[in-house]
Amino acid sequence: MLFEGPLSKWTNVIQGWQYRFFVLDPTQGMLIYYTSKENMAKGERRGVVLLRRAFLGIDSEDDSTFTIRSHGKTFHFQARDAEERQKWISNLEEAISLNSINTEKLSVSNTSLFERKISEADAYLQLLIDQVNELEQKGNQEEDTKEQECSRRVIASAKRLIEAVKYSIVSLQLAKVHMDPHSDVTAAVDYQAVLSHMNIHKDKILHHNEASANFIQSSVSGQSFDRNDPDNTSIGSLDFRTAVNAVRKNFPVSSYSSSDDDGDFYDAGETMEILPSATAISVEQTESTDRSNNDVLSKTNDKSSKIKMNENQSDGTNRLNNSQIPFEIYEAAYEEEPEEELAPIDGTIISHLISQARISMDLTKITLPTFILERRSFLEMLADFLAHPDQFVNVTDHQTPRDRFIQVVKWYLSAFHAGRKSAVPKKPYNPILGETFQCCYDIGTSPSSSNTLAKDGPVPWSSDGNVTFIAEQTSHHPPIASFYAECPAKHIQIDGCLWTKSKFLGLSVAVHMIGDATLTLLDHDEHYVMTFPSAYGRSILGVPWFEMGGKVSIDCEKTGYSANIEFLTKPFYNGKKHQITGTLLGPEKKEFCKIDGEWNGIMYAKYSDTKISDIFFDTKSTPVIKKNVRPLVEQDDFESRRLWKDVTFYLKSKQLDKATESKSFLEQRQREGAKERADRTVKWQTKYFMESGEQKWSYEKKLNKRLKQQS
């Protein structure tokens, strides 16, 4: 059933939207567009977007636009409103699904059987042709006029049957070539699309097929059909290209625009690097496994002779407590360095997602491929928010509420760039229920002589002058991570609860951060409540990249200061990546400062009283302070690095199958534990955090509580 209507289409020629009238034909797998409805009636196409193996995308920041990626080109469209867009998305998804039948997985034996059946059909066709010729000769010898008329009618019907069988065999030949992965002509023609078109217009095709023209003419005129004539060879040996040529005018091989001045109707600025396929990378990983292992082992004092991998341990049993790999080897996998770009791009990720998801679907329960995992837990990623701990503790050094608020905003904006280890979007491990992570940062602050506050706090092996951090996965449904950080010497603390909700957008993935955090200055009784932006993995069909997006706020109820900050997503037409804008407001809700720039670059502040724009924070020149984590051998079994050590090691050494196996073991153990608790009606008991409200947990031994106990 056709679906039609007006849409605006983006063109790079005029750098803007243009009205077009669109017709969606699911049967032919085409989205055809015209400059107007009148030109549609005339059949004057402006262009065509082929839907076979096409990909849809939407932007959660804009409820009216959507994109289609087809044959290496990206088309942008704009509907009247969100409701209109949803109608197009729903119909396009059905049309793409209808035209995405996969024949690539057919085995060689199936292909051979298919070819044999075509030959059998061809043989039966020749028998039918012989019998019709014989019947025709007898009819010509018939003297009775009525018998001759009857004979001609039978022969005419038989010839129509021959044409139908002939058409069917040509269709089968086309399908056979399309199925053959070794064919040298499949790349030139979209055979599945041609066959779909032939099925609709078979009458027209039959009478325009040059290869059968002589046969049709001789049959209709009553002439005998000479099988020895080279032009009258069997239908099985006909050149399938003749049938293709008959429909190429009506069915393009790729998406196109017929206007010469609209040659850049797709994203002209989009660079599509074709990266290795999943298969190619799998082979490369296999070949480089030993080399990668050696690179890891060489960093651990050449202890490779002590490693003995248990290849028979396929079920992952006792992996956590019975590993034969020395802890020093695992430690090397956690070195804080840029991660290698392991993810096979060019459709692999999107194909995996599309097989399980639809537009706007929540990805919480979707199993993601191991190769897109980052080598750290989400709990550790939260700790990286304190990568500039000196900025965090400096809040307490300022004397006025305004200056303290400005410093809170500066620390907040300084934190995001350190959380990204790679330009390619990767996903940290989903923490296991009960998993914890602890670390501290040495900021050079002189500790107290006793250090009793630190010993009773979240990281007992730290000092009062350190910034300490602890996180715990306190809930599995929803997957809530609770975290807390403090610096006893500065009387500052922060705690919060966060969980992520992922959404599939077709050509990108959105990860929304749900929850908030509260920074507390104990000496001033000031509480700063802050929210967090969403994260987006963009262009997952081509060369993926990461960006932040959304509006956040920072508010201090006591002083009345507040900030409204927006992380701007890059428009598909012009615009820069990673931009932010922010407004800081005083107690009277009057703006006193504007902030702009790049959250992963240089940010600038312009104050209303001076009218001068100064550097607010430079992430490029400000060094990140490395977090200190206990060695694995000293960690508990459920501390993040020790818990995920096998997965991390295998990812580092590019043994993806073993990484997947190790990850599956942990997840299965978690499922079994949840089932056992459900059977016994037992509630999960957290270790460091206590429930403090709906989907809220607070650290039990906060600094303010410990200070009260000492006083």
XYZ file of C-alpha atoms in Angstrom:
711
model
C 0.000 0.000 0.000
C 1.387 3.396 -1.011
C 1.992 6.090 1.597
C 2.422 9.625 0.350
C 2.616 13.201 1.543
C 4.785 16.324 1.722
C 8.101 16.515 3.558
C 10.972 18.958 3.585
C 14.295 17.596 2.365
C 17.666 19.068 3.235
C 19.940 20.018 0.359
C 23.541 21.142 0.698
C 23.311 23.157 -2.507
C 21.241 25.902 -0.923
C 22.075 24.855 2.655
C 18.454 24.593 3.632
C 15.143 22.730 3.551
C 13.126 22.362 0.349
C 9.548 21.211 -0.099
C 9.154 17.842 -1.822
C 6.238 15.477 -2.363
C 7.063 11.892 -1.420
C 5.586 8.545 -2.382
C 6.584 5.477 -0.355
C 6.171 2.272 -2.353
C 6.864 -0.675 -0.004
C 6.415 -3.280 -2.757
C 9.147 -1.776 -4.916
C 11.212 -0.741 -1.892
C 11.496 2.879 -2.977
C 10.870 6.309 -1.511
C 10.272 8.450 -4.587
C 10.142 12.219 -4.393
C 8.952 14.973 -6.697
C 9.185 18.762 -6.634
C 5.390 18.931 -6.359
C 2.259 16.804 -6.336
C 1.521 17.998 -9.878
C 4.893 16.703 -11.085
C 4.134 13.400 -9.367
C 1.015 13.111 -11.546
C 3.219 13.752 -14.580
C 5.714 11.111 -13.457
C 8.600 13.609 -13.265
C 10.768 12.210 -10.486
C 13.244 14.353 -8.634
C 14.972 11.417 -7.016
C 14.698 8.001 -5.423
C 15.834 6.563 -2.098
C 16.151 2.772 -2.194
C 15.047 1.112 1.028
C 16.668 -2.292 0.725
C 19.321 -2.456 3.444
C 18.615 1.178 4.319
C 18.813 2.500 7.888
C 16.538 4.943 9.667
C 17.637 7.465 12.245
C 16.049 10.096 14.472
C 17.340 12.803 16.789
C 15.910 12.816 20.296
C 16.734 16.534 20.540
C 14.482 17.300 17.534
C 11.052 15.693 17.247
C 10.363 16.467 13.584
C 13.462 15.401 11.633
C 14.670 11.944 10.578
C 17.337 10.488 8.315
C 17.700 7.581 5.919
C 21.096 6.085 5.105
C 21.004 4.276 1.765
C 23.813 3.120 -0.537
C 26.428 5.160 1.328
C 24.416 8.392 1.261
C 22.530 10.114 4.060
C 19.219 11.857 3.355
C 17.687 14.270 5.866
C 13.947 14.903 6.087
C 11.683 17.107 8.171
C 8.051 16.391 8.931
C 5.430 18.893 10.068
C 5.515 17.682 13.673
C 6.328 14.688 15.885
C 3.087 12.898 15.033
C 3.691 13.220 11.297
C 7.283 12.002 11.711
C 6.100 8.932 13.589
C 3.743 8.014 10.731
C 6.611 8.159 8.249
C 8.949 6.253 10.589
C 6.406 3.459 11.105
C 5.711 3.059 7.384
C 9.402 3.264 6.471
C 10.332 0.622 9.050
C 7.775 -1.766 7.555
C 8.953 -1.034 4.011
C 12.620 -1.564 4.942
C 11.757 -4.811 6.703
C 9.763 -5.988 3.673
C 12.736 -5.349 1.395
C 15.473 -6.733 3.627
C 15.119 -10.461 3.052
C 18.539 -11.954 3.587
C 19.755 -14.592 1.140
C 23.414 -14.315 2.059
C 23.209 -17.106 4.622
C 22.116 -19.744 2.124
C 24.552 -22.625 2.023
C 26.398 -23.879 -1.027
C 24.297 -27.052 -0.961
C 21.104 -24.984 -1.072
C 22.467 -23.022 -4.013
C 23.377 -26.213 -5.878
C 19.920 -27.658 -5.247
C 18.367 -24.445 -6.488
C 20.424 -24.613 -9.693
C 19.419 -28.228 -10.273
C 15.754 -27.349 -9.919
C 16.138 -24.569 -12.497
C 17.603 -27.090 -14.951
C 14.690 -29.446 -14.318
C 12.222 -26.657 -14.948
C 14.035 -25.802 -18.175
C 13.817 -29.448 -19.310
C 10.084 -29.592 -18.609
C 9.677 -26.356 -20.518
C 11.344 -27.883 -23.585
C 9.009 -30.887 -23.387
C 6.068 -28.512 -23.266
C 7.398 -26.568 -26.264
C 7.856 -29.818 -28.249
C 4.337 -30.969 -27.443
C 2.831 -27.613 -28.400
C 4.772 -27.653 -31.689
C 3.531 -31.171 -32.402
C -0.030 -30.147 -31.563
C 0.327 -27.114 -33.809
C 1.472 -29.241 -36.755
C -1.489 -31.584 -36.312
C -3.835 -28.630 -36.091
C -2.559 -27.246 -39.360
C -3.360 -30.593 -41.021
C -6.915 -30.600 -39.675
C -9.478 -30.087 -42.486
C -12.480 -29.386 -40.279
C -12.797 -25.626 -39.719
C -14.275 -25.993 -36.256
C -11.523 -28.397 -35.264
C -8.911 -25.934 -36.563
C -10.454 -23.088 -34.509
C -10.529 -25.240 -31.410
C -6.935 -26.288 -31.992
C -5.796 -22.682 -32.378
C -7.427 -21.727 -29.088
C -5.726 -24.585 -27.264
C -2.387 -23.681 -28.835
C -2.790 -19.993 -27.932
C -3.483 -20.963 -24.310
C -0.499 -23.289 -24.273
C 1.761 -20.553 -25.628
C 0.622 -18.181 -22.896
C 1.536 -20.902 -20.396
C 4.951 -21.221 -22.032
C 5.493 -17.475 -21.646
C 4.554 -17.637 -17.964
C 6.944 -20.525 -17.328
C 9.610 -18.717 -19.305
C 9.207 -15.630 -17.143
C 9.410 -17.740 -13.994
C 12.655 -19.377 -15.065
C 14.212 -16.009 -15.927
C 13.252 -14.868 -12.423
C 14.854 -17.976 -10.932
C 18.019 -17.343 -12.938
C 18.239 -13.819 -11.540
C 17.709 -15.125 -8.026
C 20.406 -17.764 -8.519
C 22.960 -15.151 -9.569
C 22.018 -12.985 -6.620
C 22.513 -15.913 -4.241
C 25.947 -16.771 -5.575
C 28.539 -14.982 -3.399
C 31.252 -15.645 -6.010
C 29.380 -14.095 -8.918
C 31.305 -11.374 -10.720
C 28.167 -9.467 -11.689
C 26.115 -9.257 -8.520
C 27.634 -5.945 -7.534
C 26.307 -4.208 -10.639
C 22.640 -5.037 -10.248
C 20.211 -5.105 -7.350
C 18.620 -8.405 -8.349
C 16.222 -8.672 -5.456
C 14.828 -5.266 -6.313
C 14.636 -6.222 -10.015
C 12.764 -9.428 -9.210
C 10.332 -7.523 -7.034
C 9.714 -5.138 -9.901
C 9.392 -8.006 -12.384
C 6.740 -9.616 -10.247
C 4.611 -6.495 -10.563
C 5.249 -5.792 -14.244
C 5.741 -9.292 -15.626
C 3.396 -8.797 -18.579
C 5.327 -5.765 -19.753
C 8.669 -7.511 -19.183
C 7.667 -10.642 -21.069
C 6.868 -8.691 -24.200
C 10.021 -6.552 -23.973
C 12.495 -9.341 -23.268
C 14.808 -9.250 -26.274
C 16.048 -12.760 -25.660
C 12.558 -14.192 -26.090
C 11.392 -11.880 -28.866
C 12.020 -14.395 -31.660
C 10.304 -17.150 -29.756
C 7.266 -14.969 -28.988
C 7.022 -13.770 -32.593
C 7.278 -17.270 -34.091
C 4.741 -18.639 -31.641
C 2.174 -15.937 -32.270
C 2.564 -16.080 -36.072
C 2.159 -19.858 -36.112
C 5.681 -20.524 -37.391
C 7.490 -23.600 -36.160
C 10.091 -23.180 -33.411
C 13.535 -24.427 -34.436
C 15.464 -25.560 -31.348
C 18.681 -25.654 -33.372
C 18.425 -21.946 -34.142
C 20.977 -20.184 -31.877
C 18.436 -17.451 -31.210
C 16.003 -20.047 -29.896
C 18.150 -21.678 -27.255
C 16.648 -23.100 -24.100
C 15.315 -20.696 -21.537
C 17.864 -21.956 -19.029
C 20.695 -20.540 -21.127
C 19.137 -17.144 -21.764
C 21.235 -14.193 -20.637
C 19.655 -12.902 -17.437
C 20.996 -9.395 -18.183
C 18.341 -8.937 -20.853
C 15.622 -9.133 -18.239
C 17.569 -6.704 -16.066
C 17.982 -4.205 -18.872
C 14.263 -4.213 -19.467
C 13.575 -2.827 -15.983
C 16.646 -0.701 -15.277
C 14.922 2.442 -16.524
C 12.178 2.035 -13.965
C 14.269 0.654 -11.126
C 17.586 2.391 -10.304
C 20.545 0.485 -8.910
C 21.199 3.150 -6.276
C 19.499 6.143 -4.727
C 19.780 9.251 -6.894
C 18.646 12.781 -7.592
C 17.876 13.645 -11.207
C 18.819 17.305 -10.903
C 22.305 18.369 -11.928
C 22.321 21.217 -9.416
C 21.380 18.940 -6.537
C 24.390 16.703 -6.773
C 25.262 17.152 -3.096
C 21.877 16.191 -1.752
C 23.509 13.964 0.861
C 25.902 14.985 3.617
C 28.726 16.455 1.589
C 30.840 17.022 4.648
C 30.452 13.509 5.956
C 33.548 11.366 5.578
C 32.842 7.669 5.433
C 35.954 5.679 6.162
C 35.316 2.053 5.370
C 36.795 0.155 8.259
C 37.409 -3.578 8.368
C 34.396 -5.826 8.528
C 33.634 -8.022 11.492
C 35.023 -11.045 9.697
C 38.210 -9.298 8.713
C 38.798 -8.012 12.207
C 38.087 -11.427 13.648
C 40.826 -12.883 11.452
C 43.167 -10.053 12.321
C 42.490 -10.521 16.009
C 43.240 -14.213 15.753
C 46.538 -13.531 14.041
C 47.548 -10.803 16.476
C 46.489 -12.489 19.725
C 49.944 -13.797 20.591
C 51.563 -10.508 19.694
C 49.063 -8.570 21.826
C 49.542 -10.944 24.738
C 53.275 -10.420 24.550
C 52.750 -6.662 24.633
C 50.751 -7.051 27.820
C 53.123 -9.524 29.412
C 56.210 -7.484 28.636
C 54.886 -4.813 30.980
C 54.867 -7.203 33.903
C 58.559 -8.061 34.349
C 58.503 -10.845 31.762
C 56.415 -13.281 33.805
C 54.959 -14.945 30.756
C 56.501 -18.259 31.706
C 54.220 -18.377 34.755
C 51.034 -18.117 32.700
C 49.109 -21.248 32.020
C 45.702 -20.769 30.450
C 43.043 -23.363 31.206
C 41.572 -23.868 27.718
C 39.085 -26.483 28.934
C 37.334 -24.106 31.321
C 34.594 -23.182 28.846
C 31.818 -22.715 31.370
C 33.665 -20.099 33.375
C 33.317 -22.100 36.600
C 35.461 -20.836 39.486
C 37.099 -18.291 37.230
C 37.104 -15.605 39.919
C 38.693 -17.699 42.633
C 40.693 -20.205 40.663
C 42.397 -18.129 37.972
C 45.910 -19.222 37.033
C 46.904 -15.822 35.653
C 49.052 -13.781 38.050
C 47.438 -10.569 39.270
C 50.326 -8.576 37.823
C 49.194 -9.564 34.346
C 45.719 -8.264 35.005
C 47.082 -5.007 36.383
C 48.670 -4.220 33.012
C 45.275 -4.349 31.328
C 44.097 -1.488 33.553
C 46.843 0.949 32.673
C 45.201 4.281 31.935
C 46.079 4.777 28.298
C 44.033 5.424 25.145
C 42.218 2.267 24.135
C 42.770 0.662 20.764
C 39.920 1.119 18.318
C 38.760 -2.489 18.182
C 35.144 -2.002 17.158
C 34.259 -3.229 13.669
C 32.297 -0.401 12.175
C 30.738 -0.067 8.696
C 27.385 -1.593 9.563
C 28.428 -4.259 12.053
C 27.185 -2.455 15.150
C 24.043 -1.120 13.494
C 23.231 -4.529 12.008
C 23.558 -6.122 15.433
C 21.271 -3.529 16.989
C 18.678 -3.529 14.229
C 18.332 -7.276 14.551
C 17.029 -6.717 18.094
C 15.710 -3.146 18.218
C 13.381 -0.644 16.631
C 13.466 3.156 16.618
C 13.082 4.657 20.132
C 13.357 1.231 21.759
C 14.887 1.030 25.233
C 18.201 -0.825 24.919
C 18.377 -1.898 28.570
C 17.667 -5.544 27.784
C 19.529 -5.676 24.470
C 22.713 -7.743 24.487
C 25.474 -5.598 23.028
C 28.510 -7.127 21.317
C 31.595 -7.438 23.491
C 33.830 -5.553 21.070
C 32.181 -2.210 21.930
C 32.955 -2.545 25.625
C 35.313 -0.164 27.355
C 37.801 -1.740 29.756
C 36.255 -0.396 32.951
C 33.057 -0.551 34.932
C 30.483 2.240 35.006
C 31.367 2.650 38.688
C 34.959 3.472 37.790
C 33.771 5.851 35.094
C 31.911 7.790 37.796
C 35.184 8.133 39.689
C 36.706 9.865 36.662
C 34.330 12.748 37.363
C 36.925 13.666 39.995
C 39.819 13.682 37.546
C 40.481 17.295 38.607
C 40.140 16.853 42.369
C 42.072 20.061 43.001
C 39.230 21.988 41.358
C 36.813 20.102 43.597
C 38.480 21.010 46.891
C 39.260 24.594 45.790
C 35.584 25.419 46.237
C 36.206 25.713 49.981
C 39.007 28.269 49.498
C 36.697 31.037 48.232
C 35.230 33.541 50.645
C 31.964 34.690 49.029
C 28.908 32.640 47.976
C 29.272 33.951 44.426
C 32.923 32.883 44.124
C 32.180 29.487 45.647
C 29.333 28.972 43.209
C 31.532 29.916 40.235
C 34.134 27.392 41.400
C 31.476 24.667 41.716
C 30.455 25.311 38.115
C 34.102 25.309 37.001
C 34.766 21.954 38.660
C 31.543 20.510 37.249
C 32.415 21.511 33.660
C 36.012 20.327 34.049
C 34.887 16.779 34.791
C 33.340 15.471 31.569
C 36.328 15.297 29.240
C 38.239 12.880 31.492
C 35.459 10.314 31.326
C 36.092 9.582 27.647
C 39.047 7.269 27.009
C 38.402 6.983 23.282
C 37.011 9.146 20.490
C 34.933 6.150 19.420
C 31.897 5.685 21.679
C 32.293 2.608 23.848
C 30.219 1.254 26.667
C 31.558 0.592 30.171
C 30.643 -2.658 31.892
C 27.179 -2.767 33.458
C 27.969 -3.126 37.163
C 26.921 -6.320 38.887
C 24.573 -5.924 41.854
C 26.761 -5.513 44.947
C 29.816 -4.457 42.929
C 31.910 -1.694 44.496
C 34.754 0.599 43.447
C 37.131 2.543 45.693
C 39.941 4.946 44.888
C 41.607 8.120 46.121
C 43.356 11.157 44.646
C 46.512 12.705 46.098
C 46.188 16.478 45.727
C 49.170 17.397 47.856
C 47.111 18.661 50.794
C 48.835 18.248 54.147
C 46.981 15.579 56.126
C 46.209 15.785 59.820
C 48.464 13.962 62.227
C 45.882 11.351 63.184
C 44.105 10.641 59.879
C 41.276 9.163 61.925
C 38.607 10.667 59.671
C 40.029 8.924 56.621
C 40.383 5.576 58.397
C 36.701 5.576 59.250
C 35.709 6.763 55.800
C 35.128 5.247 52.368
C 38.811 4.477 51.655
C 40.540 3.433 54.903
C 43.991 3.237 53.328
C 43.969 6.943 52.354
C 44.792 10.084 54.341
C 42.682 13.064 55.411
C 44.325 15.196 52.720
C 43.233 12.889 49.889
C 40.022 13.065 47.907
C 38.413 9.654 48.377
C 35.706 8.009 46.293
C 33.445 4.995 46.719
C 30.612 3.641 44.561
C 28.296 0.667 44.877
C 25.712 -0.883 42.565
C 22.753 -0.681 44.915
C 19.969 -1.768 42.548
C 19.672 -3.964 39.480
C 16.178 -2.961 38.290
C 16.641 -0.118 37.610
C 20.460 -0.342 37.499
C 21.269 2.370 40.045
C 24.839 3.250 40.973
C 25.274 5.134 44.248
C 28.478 7.108 44.816
C 30.149 9.297 47.408
C 33.359 11.369 47.594
C 34.953 13.564 50.225
C 38.040 15.379 51.377
C 38.170 15.365 55.199
C 40.834 18.085 55.366
C 38.642 20.478 53.370
C 35.258 19.530 54.859
C 33.687 18.935 51.452
C 31.627 15.967 50.254
C 29.429 14.924 47.331
C 26.969 12.058 47.014
C 24.430 10.951 44.451
C 22.643 8.181 42.600
C 22.696 7.721 38.836
C 21.409 5.208 36.356
C 21.331 5.157 32.599
C 18.506 4.606 30.157
C 19.591 3.839 26.614
C 17.497 4.508 23.532
C 18.067 3.296 19.975
C 17.737 6.165 17.465
C 18.488 4.227 14.275
C 21.763 5.867 13.238
C 22.791 6.717 16.785
C 22.324 5.621 20.386
C 21.258 7.917 23.233
C 22.189 7.269 26.860
C 20.178 9.405 29.274
C 21.591 9.974 32.762
C 18.818 9.788 35.349
C 19.423 11.059 38.859
C 21.427 13.843 40.495
C 24.241 14.599 42.915
C 24.586 16.973 45.847
C 27.862 18.721 46.697
C 27.991 19.896 50.318
C 30.289 22.487 51.924
C 30.133 21.525 55.590
C 31.601 24.766 56.950
C 28.983 26.873 55.138
C 26.043 24.444 55.159
C 25.682 24.970 51.405
C 24.214 22.233 49.217
C 24.649 22.341 45.439
C 22.278 20.017 43.573
C 23.336 19.149 40.017
C 21.968 17.098 37.131
C 23.828 15.449 34.237
C 23.641 15.551 30.420
C 22.865 12.704 28.063
C 25.508 10.949 25.962
C 25.185 10.067 22.288
C 27.017 7.599 20.103
C 26.652 9.109 16.643
C 27.144 7.787 13.102
C 27.284 4.148 14.189
C 26.866 3.090 10.557
C 30.124 4.715 9.537
C 32.830 6.188 11.751
C 31.237 6.498 15.210
C 31.886 9.482 17.415
C 30.741 10.635 20.827
C 29.014 13.779 22.055
C 27.098 15.103 25.045
C 23.701 16.741 24.794
C 20.910 18.196 26.885
C 20.168 20.807 29.515
C 21.487 20.580 33.080
C 21.196 22.737 36.167
C 23.156 23.534 39.311
C 21.259 25.091 42.210
C 22.158 26.198 45.726
C 18.988 26.767 47.725
C 20.670 28.550 50.633
C 22.510 31.223 48.604
C 20.027 31.451 45.743
C 22.683 31.014 43.049
C 21.870 28.816 40.057
C 23.194 27.854 36.641
C 21.491 26.672 33.476
C 23.876 24.912 31.117
C 23.174 23.292 27.774
C 25.398 20.745 26.057
C 24.713 21.387 22.373
C 24.513 18.473 19.965
C 26.043 19.063 16.556
C 23.514 19.907 13.823
C 23.862 17.778 10.693
C 24.175 21.003 8.703
C 27.167 23.116 9.758
C 27.853 23.730 13.423
C 30.666 22.545 15.678
C 30.950 19.541 17.935
C 31.061 19.515 21.741
C 29.770 23.061 22.307
C 28.229 24.328 25.536
C 26.419 27.483 26.567
C 25.648 28.446 30.132
C 24.103 31.195 32.194
C 24.923 31.861 35.856
C 22.242 33.616 37.904
C 22.445 35.458 41.230
C 20.010 35.369 44.163
C 17.660 37.780 42.345
C 17.741 35.459 39.309
C 19.688 38.105 37.426
C 22.341 36.887 35.006
C 25.889 37.751 35.999
C 27.953 35.427 33.791
C 27.789 33.684 30.434
C 29.830 30.579 29.578
C 30.536 29.074 26.165
C 33.132 26.961 24.370
C 33.905 23.249 24.185
C 33.357 20.952 27.157
C 36.373 18.898 26.017
C 38.447 21.926 25.011
C 38.554 25.550 26.125
C 35.594 27.187 27.871
C 35.207 30.947 28.247
C 33.355 33.083 30.797
C 32.062 36.603 30.251
C 30.992 38.476 33.368
C 28.299 41.141 33.209
C 30.215 43.616 35.354
C 33.478 43.505 33.343
C 32.166 42.653 29.846
C 35.457 40.812 29.323
C 35.647 37.197 28.135
C 38.306 35.146 29.911
C 39.304 31.497 29.821
C 37.079 29.714 32.318
C 38.769 26.325 32.065
C 41.152 24.725 29.575
C 40.885 20.928 29.527
C 43.737 20.668 27.016
C 46.403 22.264 29.201
C 45.167 21.238 32.648
C 46.652 17.886 33.660
C 44.433 15.093 34.919
C 45.344 13.689 38.325
C 45.562 9.909 38.273
C 43.413 7.965 40.706
C 45.024 5.504 43.095
C 43.467 2.046 43.267
C 44.523 -0.822 45.496
C 46.329 -3.719 43.768
C 43.974 -6.477 42.634
C 45.416 -8.947 45.087
C 44.271 -6.713 47.959
C 40.779 -6.106 46.593
C 37.597 -7.911 47.563
C 36.042 -10.293 45.047
C 33.278 -7.809 44.209
C 35.462 -4.750 43.695
C 35.172 -3.655 40.087
C 38.659 -4.291 38.788
C 38.956 -7.684 40.420
C 35.417 -8.681 39.450
C 35.930 -7.807 35.760
C 39.611 -8.758 35.568
C 39.127 -11.629 33.089
C 36.952 -9.567 30.747
C 39.418 -6.686 30.887
C 42.441 -8.906 30.265
C 40.844 -10.638 27.270
C 39.716 -7.333 25.771
C 43.224 -5.968 26.191
C 44.726 -9.028 24.520
C 41.995 -8.998 21.828
C 40.589 -12.408 22.701
C 36.984 -11.361 22.197
C 35.469 -14.840 22.425
C 36.982 -15.359 25.876
C 35.974 -11.861 26.920
C 32.390 -12.644 25.951
C 32.536 -15.943 27.826
C 33.838 -14.242 30.974
C 31.234 -11.503 30.773
C 28.438 -14.064 30.284
C 29.611 -15.982 33.342
C 29.267 -12.915 35.584
C 25.874 -11.999 34.160
C 24.551 -15.551 34.499
C 25.736 -15.730 38.089
C 23.862 -12.503 38.785
C 20.666 -13.892 37.224
C 20.918 -17.063 39.284
C 21.415 -15.043 42.452
C 18.352 -12.913 41.691
C 16.259 -16.040 41.087
C 17.416 -17.603 44.330
C 16.529 -14.458 46.317
C 13.123 -14.301 44.626
C 12.428 -17.933 45.514
C 13.344 -17.234 49.145
C 11.654 -13.767 49.132
C 14.906 -12.263 50.408
C 15.776 -8.616 49.715
C 19.265 -7.662 48.574
C 21.352 -6.071 51.324
C 23.712 -3.272 50.309
C 27.186 -2.999 51.827
C 28.116 0.680 52.124
C 24.976 2.603 51.218
C 21.588 2.656 52.931
C 18.224 3.312 51.298
C 17.167 6.938 51.856
C 14.141 7.364 49.606
C 12.557 6.166 46.380
C 15.413 4.922 44.188
C 17.840 6.740 46.502
C 20.746 5.422 48.571
C 23.137 7.390 50.769
C 26.603 6.520 52.035
C 26.269 5.388 55.641
C 29.449 7.015 57.009
C 29.349 10.464 55.478
C 31.928 12.999 56.588
C 29.367 15.246 58.288
C 28.193 12.316 60.454
C 31.731 11.381 61.453
C 32.556 14.977 62.350
C 29.519 15.137 64.632
C 30.589 11.938 66.340
C 34.026 13.419 67.028
C 32.713 16.688 68.424
